[in-house]
Tab-separated table of N, CA and C in Angstrom:
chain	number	residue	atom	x	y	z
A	1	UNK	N	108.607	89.913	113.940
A	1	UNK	CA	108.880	89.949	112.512
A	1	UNK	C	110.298	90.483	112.290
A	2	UNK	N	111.061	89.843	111.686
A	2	UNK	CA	112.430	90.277	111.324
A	2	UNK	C	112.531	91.689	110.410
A	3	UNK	N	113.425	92.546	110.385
A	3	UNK	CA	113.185	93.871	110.029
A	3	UNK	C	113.667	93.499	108.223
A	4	UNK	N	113.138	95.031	107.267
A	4	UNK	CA	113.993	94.843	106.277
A	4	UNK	C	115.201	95.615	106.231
A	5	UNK	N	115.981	95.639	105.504
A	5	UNK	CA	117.526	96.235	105.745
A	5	UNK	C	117.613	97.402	103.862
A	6	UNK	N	117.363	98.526	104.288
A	6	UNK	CA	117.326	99.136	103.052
A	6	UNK	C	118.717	100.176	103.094
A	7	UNK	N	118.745	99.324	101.713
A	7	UNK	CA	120.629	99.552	101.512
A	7	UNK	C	120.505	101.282	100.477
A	8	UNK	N	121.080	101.965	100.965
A	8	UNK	CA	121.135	103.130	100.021
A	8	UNK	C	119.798	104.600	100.716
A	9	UNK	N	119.317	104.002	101.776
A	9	UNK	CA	118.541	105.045	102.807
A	9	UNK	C	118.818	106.446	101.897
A	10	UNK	N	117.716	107.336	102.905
A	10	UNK	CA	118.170	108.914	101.788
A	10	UNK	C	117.090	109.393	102.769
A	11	UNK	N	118.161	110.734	103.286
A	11	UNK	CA	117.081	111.938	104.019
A	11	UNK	C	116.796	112.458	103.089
A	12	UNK	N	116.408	112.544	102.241
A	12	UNK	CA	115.600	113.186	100.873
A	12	UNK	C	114.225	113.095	101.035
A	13	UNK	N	112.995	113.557	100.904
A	13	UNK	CA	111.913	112.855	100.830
A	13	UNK	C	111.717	112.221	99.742
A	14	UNK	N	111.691	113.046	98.926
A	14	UNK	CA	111.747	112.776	97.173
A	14	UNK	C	112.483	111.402	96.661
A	15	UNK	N	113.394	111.134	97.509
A	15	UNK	CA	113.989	109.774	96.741
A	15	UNK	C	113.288	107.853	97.277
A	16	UNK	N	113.179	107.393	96.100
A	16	UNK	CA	112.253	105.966	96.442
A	16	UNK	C	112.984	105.613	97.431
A	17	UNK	N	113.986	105.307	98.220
A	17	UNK	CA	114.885	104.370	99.513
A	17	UNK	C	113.565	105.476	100.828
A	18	UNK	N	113.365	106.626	100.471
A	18	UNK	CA	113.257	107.288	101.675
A	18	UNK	C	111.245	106.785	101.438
A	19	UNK	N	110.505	107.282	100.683
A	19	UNK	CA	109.448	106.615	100.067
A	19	UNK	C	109.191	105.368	100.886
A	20	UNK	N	110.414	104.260	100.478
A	20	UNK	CA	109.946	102.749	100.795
A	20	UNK	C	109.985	102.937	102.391
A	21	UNK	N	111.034	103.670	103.020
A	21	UNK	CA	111.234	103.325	104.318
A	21	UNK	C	109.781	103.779	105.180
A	22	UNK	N	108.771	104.766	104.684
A	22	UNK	CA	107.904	105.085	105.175
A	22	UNK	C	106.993	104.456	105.069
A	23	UNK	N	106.607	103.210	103.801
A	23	UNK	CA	105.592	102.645	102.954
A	23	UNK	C	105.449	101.663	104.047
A	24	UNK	N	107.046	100.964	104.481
A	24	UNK	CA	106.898	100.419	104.811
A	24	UNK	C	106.960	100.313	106.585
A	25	UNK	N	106.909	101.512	107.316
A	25	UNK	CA	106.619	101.448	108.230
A	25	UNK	C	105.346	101.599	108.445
A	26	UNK	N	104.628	102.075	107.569
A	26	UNK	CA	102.785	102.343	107.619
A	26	UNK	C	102.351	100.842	107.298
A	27	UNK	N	102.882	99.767	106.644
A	27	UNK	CA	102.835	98.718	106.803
A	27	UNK	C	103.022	97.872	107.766
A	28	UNK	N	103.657	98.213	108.468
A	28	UNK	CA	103.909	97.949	109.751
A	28	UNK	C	105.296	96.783	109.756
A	29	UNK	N	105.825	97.276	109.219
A	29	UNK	CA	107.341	96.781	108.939
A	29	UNK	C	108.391	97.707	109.807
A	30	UNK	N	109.520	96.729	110.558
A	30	UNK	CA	110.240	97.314	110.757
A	30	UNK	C	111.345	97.554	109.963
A	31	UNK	N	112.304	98.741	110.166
A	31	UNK	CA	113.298	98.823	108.752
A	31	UNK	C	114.558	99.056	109.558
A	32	UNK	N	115.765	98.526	109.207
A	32	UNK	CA	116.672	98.988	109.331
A	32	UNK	C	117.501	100.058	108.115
A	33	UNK	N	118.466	100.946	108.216
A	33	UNK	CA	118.753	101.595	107.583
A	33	UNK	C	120.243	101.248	106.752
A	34	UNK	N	120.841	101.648	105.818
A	34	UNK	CA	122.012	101.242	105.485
A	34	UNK	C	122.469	102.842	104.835
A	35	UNK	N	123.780	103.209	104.807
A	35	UNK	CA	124.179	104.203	103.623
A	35	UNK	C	125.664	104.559	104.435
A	36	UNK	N	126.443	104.291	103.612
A	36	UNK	CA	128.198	104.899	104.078
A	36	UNK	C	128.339	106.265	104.141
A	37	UNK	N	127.827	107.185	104.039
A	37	UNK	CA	127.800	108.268	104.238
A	37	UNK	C	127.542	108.614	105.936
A	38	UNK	N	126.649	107.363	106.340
A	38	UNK	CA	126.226	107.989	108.118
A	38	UNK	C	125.288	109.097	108.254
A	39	UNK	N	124.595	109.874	107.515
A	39	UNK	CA	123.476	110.481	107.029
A	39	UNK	C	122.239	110.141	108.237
A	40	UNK	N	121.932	111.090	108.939
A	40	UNK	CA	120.446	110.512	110.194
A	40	UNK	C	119.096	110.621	108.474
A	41	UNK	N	118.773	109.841	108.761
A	41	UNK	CA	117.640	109.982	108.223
A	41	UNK	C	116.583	110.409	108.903
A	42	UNK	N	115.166	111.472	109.194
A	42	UNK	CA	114.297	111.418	110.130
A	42	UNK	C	114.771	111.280	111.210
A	43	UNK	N	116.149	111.468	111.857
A	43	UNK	CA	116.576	111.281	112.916
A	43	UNK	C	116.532	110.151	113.381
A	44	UNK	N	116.857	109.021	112.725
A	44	UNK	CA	117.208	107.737	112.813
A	44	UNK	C	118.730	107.303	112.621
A	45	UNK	N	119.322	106.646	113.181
A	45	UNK	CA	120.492	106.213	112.906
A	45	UNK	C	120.621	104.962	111.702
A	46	UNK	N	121.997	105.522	111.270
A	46	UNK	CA	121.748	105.001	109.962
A	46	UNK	C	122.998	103.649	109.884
A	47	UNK	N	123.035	102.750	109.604
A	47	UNK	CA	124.481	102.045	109.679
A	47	UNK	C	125.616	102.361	108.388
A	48	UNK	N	126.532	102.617	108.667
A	48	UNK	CA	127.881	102.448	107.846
A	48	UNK	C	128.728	101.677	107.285
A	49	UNK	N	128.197	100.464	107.792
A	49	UNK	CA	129.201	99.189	107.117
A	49	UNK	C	127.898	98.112	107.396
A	50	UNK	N	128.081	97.161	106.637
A	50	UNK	CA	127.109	95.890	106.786
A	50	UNK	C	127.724	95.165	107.675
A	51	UNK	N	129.026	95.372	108.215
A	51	UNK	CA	129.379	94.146	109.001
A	51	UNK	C	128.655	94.698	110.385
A	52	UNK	N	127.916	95.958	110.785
A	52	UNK	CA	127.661	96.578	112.217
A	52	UNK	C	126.458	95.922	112.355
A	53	UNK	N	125.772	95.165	111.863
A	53	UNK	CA	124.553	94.888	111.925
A	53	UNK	C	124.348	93.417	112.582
A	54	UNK	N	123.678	93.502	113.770
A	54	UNK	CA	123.789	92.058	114.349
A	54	UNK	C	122.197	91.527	115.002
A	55	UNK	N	121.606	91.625	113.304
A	55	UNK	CA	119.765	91.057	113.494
A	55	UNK	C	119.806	90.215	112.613
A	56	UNK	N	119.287	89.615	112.479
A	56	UNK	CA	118.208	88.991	111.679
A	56	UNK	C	117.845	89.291	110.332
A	57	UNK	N	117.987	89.374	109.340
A	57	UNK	CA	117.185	90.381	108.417
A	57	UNK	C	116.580	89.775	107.652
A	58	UNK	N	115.015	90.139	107.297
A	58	UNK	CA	114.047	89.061	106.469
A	58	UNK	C	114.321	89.792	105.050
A	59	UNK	N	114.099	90.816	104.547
A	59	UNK	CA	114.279	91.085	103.257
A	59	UNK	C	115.579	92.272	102.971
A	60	UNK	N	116.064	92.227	102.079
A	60	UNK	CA	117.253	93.563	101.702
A	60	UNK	C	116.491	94.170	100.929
A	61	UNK	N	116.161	95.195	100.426
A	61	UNK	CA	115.564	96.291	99.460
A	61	UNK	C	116.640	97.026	98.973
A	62	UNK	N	116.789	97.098	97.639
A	62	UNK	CA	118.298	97.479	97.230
A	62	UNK	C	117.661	99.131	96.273
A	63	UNK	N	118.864	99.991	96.745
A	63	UNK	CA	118.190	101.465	96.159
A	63	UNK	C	119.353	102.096	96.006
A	64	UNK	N	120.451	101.073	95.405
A	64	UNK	CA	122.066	102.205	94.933
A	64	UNK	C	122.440	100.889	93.621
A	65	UNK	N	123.232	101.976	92.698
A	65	UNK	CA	123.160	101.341	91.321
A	65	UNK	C	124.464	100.150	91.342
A	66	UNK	N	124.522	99.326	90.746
A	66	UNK	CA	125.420	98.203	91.139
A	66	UNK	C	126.909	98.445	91.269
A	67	UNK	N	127.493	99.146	90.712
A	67	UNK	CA	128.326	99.665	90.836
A	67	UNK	C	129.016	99.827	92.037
A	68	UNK	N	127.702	100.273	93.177
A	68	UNK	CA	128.118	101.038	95.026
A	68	UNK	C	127.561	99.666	95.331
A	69	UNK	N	126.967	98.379	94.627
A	69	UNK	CA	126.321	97.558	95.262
A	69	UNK	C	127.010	96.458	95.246
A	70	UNK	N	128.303	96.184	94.111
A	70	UNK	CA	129.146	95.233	93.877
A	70	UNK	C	130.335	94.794	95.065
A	71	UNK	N	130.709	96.203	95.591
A	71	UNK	CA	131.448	95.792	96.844
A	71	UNK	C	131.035	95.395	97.955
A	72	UNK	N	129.781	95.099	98.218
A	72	UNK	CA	129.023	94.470	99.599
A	72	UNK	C	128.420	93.834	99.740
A	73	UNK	N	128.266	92.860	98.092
A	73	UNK	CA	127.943	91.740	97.704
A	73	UNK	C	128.011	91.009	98.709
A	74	UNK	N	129.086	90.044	99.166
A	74	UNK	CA	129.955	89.203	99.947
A	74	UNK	C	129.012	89.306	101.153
A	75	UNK	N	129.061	90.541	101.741
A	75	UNK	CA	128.953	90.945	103.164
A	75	UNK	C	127.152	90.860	103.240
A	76	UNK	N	126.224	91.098	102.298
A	76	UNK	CA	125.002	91.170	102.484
A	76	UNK	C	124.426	89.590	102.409
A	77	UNK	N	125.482	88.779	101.366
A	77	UNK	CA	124.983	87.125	101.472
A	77	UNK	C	124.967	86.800	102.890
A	78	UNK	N	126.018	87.478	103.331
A	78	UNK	CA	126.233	86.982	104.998
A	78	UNK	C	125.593	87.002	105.836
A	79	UNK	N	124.160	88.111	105.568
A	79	UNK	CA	123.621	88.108	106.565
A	79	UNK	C	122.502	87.155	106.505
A	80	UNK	N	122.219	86.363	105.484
A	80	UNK	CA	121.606	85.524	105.186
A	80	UNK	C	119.829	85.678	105.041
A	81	UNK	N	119.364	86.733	104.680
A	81	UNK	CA	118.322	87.314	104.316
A	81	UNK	C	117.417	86.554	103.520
A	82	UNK	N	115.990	86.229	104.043
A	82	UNK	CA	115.640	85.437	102.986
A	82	UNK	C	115.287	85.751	101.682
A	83	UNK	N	114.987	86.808	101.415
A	83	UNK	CA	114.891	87.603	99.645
A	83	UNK	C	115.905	89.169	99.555
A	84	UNK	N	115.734	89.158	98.509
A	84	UNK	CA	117.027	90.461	98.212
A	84	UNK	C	115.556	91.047	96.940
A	85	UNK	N	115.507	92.453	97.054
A	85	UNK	CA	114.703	93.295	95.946
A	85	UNK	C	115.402	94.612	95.519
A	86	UNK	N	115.772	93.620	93.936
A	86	UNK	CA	116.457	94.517	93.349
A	86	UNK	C	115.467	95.694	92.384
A	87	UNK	N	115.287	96.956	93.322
A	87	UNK	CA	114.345	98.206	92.133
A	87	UNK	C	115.058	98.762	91.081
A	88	UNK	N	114.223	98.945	90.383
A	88	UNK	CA	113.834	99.354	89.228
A	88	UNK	C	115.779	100.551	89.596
A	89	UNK	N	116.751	99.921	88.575
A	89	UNK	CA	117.824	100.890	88.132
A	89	UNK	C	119.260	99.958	89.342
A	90	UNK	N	118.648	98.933	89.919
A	90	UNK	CA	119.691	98.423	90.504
A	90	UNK	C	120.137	97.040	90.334
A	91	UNK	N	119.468	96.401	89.048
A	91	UNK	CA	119.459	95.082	88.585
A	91	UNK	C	121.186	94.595	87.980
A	92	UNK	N	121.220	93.872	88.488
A	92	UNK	CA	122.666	93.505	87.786
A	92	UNK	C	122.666	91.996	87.407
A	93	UNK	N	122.792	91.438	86.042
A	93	UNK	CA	122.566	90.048	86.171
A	93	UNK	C	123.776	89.592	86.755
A	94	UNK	N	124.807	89.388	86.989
A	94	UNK	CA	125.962	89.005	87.592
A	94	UNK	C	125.879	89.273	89.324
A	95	UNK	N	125.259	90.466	89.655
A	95	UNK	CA	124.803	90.251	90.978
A	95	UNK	C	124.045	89.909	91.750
A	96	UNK	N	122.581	89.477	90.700
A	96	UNK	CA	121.813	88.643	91.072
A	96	UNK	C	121.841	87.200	91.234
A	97	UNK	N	122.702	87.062	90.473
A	97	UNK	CA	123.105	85.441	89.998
A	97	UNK	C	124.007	85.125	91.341
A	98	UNK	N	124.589	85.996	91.859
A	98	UNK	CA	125.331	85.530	93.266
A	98	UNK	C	124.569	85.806	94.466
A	99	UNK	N	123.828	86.107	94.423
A	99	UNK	CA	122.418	86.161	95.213
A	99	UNK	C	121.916	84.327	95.368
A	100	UNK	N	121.625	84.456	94.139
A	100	UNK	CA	120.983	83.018	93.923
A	100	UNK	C	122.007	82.019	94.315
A	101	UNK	N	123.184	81.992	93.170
A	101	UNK	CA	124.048	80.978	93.890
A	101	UNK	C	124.219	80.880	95.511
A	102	UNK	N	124.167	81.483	95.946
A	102	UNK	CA	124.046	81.230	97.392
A	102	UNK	C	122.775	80.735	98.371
A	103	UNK	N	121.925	80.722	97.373
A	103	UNK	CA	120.531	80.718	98.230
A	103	UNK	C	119.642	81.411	98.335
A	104	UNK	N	119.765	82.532	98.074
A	104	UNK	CA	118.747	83.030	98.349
A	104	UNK	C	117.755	83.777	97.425
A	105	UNK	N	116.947	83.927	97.408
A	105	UNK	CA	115.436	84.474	96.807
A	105	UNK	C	116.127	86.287	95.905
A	106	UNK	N	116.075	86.031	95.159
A	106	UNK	CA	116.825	87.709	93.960
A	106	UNK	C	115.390	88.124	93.535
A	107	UNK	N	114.466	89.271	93.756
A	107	UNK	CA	114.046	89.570	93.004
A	107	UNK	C	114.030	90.705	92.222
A	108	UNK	N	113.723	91.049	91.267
A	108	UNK	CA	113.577	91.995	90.711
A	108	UNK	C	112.260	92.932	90.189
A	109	UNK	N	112.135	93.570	91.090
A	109	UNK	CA	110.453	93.989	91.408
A	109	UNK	C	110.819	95.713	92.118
A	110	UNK	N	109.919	95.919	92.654
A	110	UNK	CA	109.375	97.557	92.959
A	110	UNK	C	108.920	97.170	94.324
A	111	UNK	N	109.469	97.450	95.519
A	111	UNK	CA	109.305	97.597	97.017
A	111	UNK	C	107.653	98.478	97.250
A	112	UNK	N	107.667	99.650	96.774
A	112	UNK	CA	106.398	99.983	96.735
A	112	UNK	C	105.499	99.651	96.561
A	113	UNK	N	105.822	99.372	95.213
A	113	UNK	CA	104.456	97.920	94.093
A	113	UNK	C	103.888	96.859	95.147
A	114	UNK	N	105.020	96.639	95.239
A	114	UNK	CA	104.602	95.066	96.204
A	114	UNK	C	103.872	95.162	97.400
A	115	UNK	N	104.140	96.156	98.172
A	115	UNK	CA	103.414	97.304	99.137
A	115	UNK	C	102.127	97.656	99.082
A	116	UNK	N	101.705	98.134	98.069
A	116	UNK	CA	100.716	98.327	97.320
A	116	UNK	C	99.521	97.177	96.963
A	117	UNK	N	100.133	96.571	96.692
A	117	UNK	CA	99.911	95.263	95.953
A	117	UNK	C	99.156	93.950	96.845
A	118	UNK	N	99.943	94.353	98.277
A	118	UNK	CA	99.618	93.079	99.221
A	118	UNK	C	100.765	92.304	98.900
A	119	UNK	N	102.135	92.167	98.081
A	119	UNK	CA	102.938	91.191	97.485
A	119	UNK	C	103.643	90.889	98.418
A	120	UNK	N	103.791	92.499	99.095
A	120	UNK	CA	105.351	92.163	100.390
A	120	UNK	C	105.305	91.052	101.302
């Protein structure tokens, strides 16, 4: 199974990126990590740039506000992911729309929910 790639990671417990990354390993998902800071999460290594990443990636889970999400636009189409999930505070219609123009699957939904749900 191709991993998901969660952009905006957080050694926090308290914060939803750190939440999903656990939801979804009890799901039995693998996750890769993302955050420019370089931050271990759980003592996991975390990546620093999107260009370091050389998998596969089935879904992006997006958990930083568009703003930190507009400059890596470009670089996340690239990896050619088949859906992008934009949560709840990271929706951008202009950055979803380049999501789509390119191909691929934008949604705008709750990583947990869907988790929850059976949706993922």
């Amino acid at each position: 199974m191709k991993p998901t790639l969660i952009i905006g990671a957080s050694p926090r417990s308290s914060s939803y990126a750190n939440m999903a990354m656990h939801a979804l390993k009890e799901a039995g998902h693998k996750t890769l990590l993302y955050n420019p800071t370089g931050r271990k999460v759980d003592d996991r290594e975390v990546y620093t740039t999107i260009n370091e990443i050389d998998q596969e990636i089935h879904t992006i889970t997006l958990y930083v506000r568009p703003s930190r999400l507009a400059p890596i636009v470009e670089e996340l189409i690239a990896l050619n992911a088949e859906r992008i999930i934009f949560n709840p505070g990271t929706e951008d219609p202009a950055i979803i729309q380049a999501f789509q123009d390119a191909g691929l699957q934008a949604l705008e939904a709750c990583t947990l929910v869907m988790l929850r749900t059976q949706q993922y």
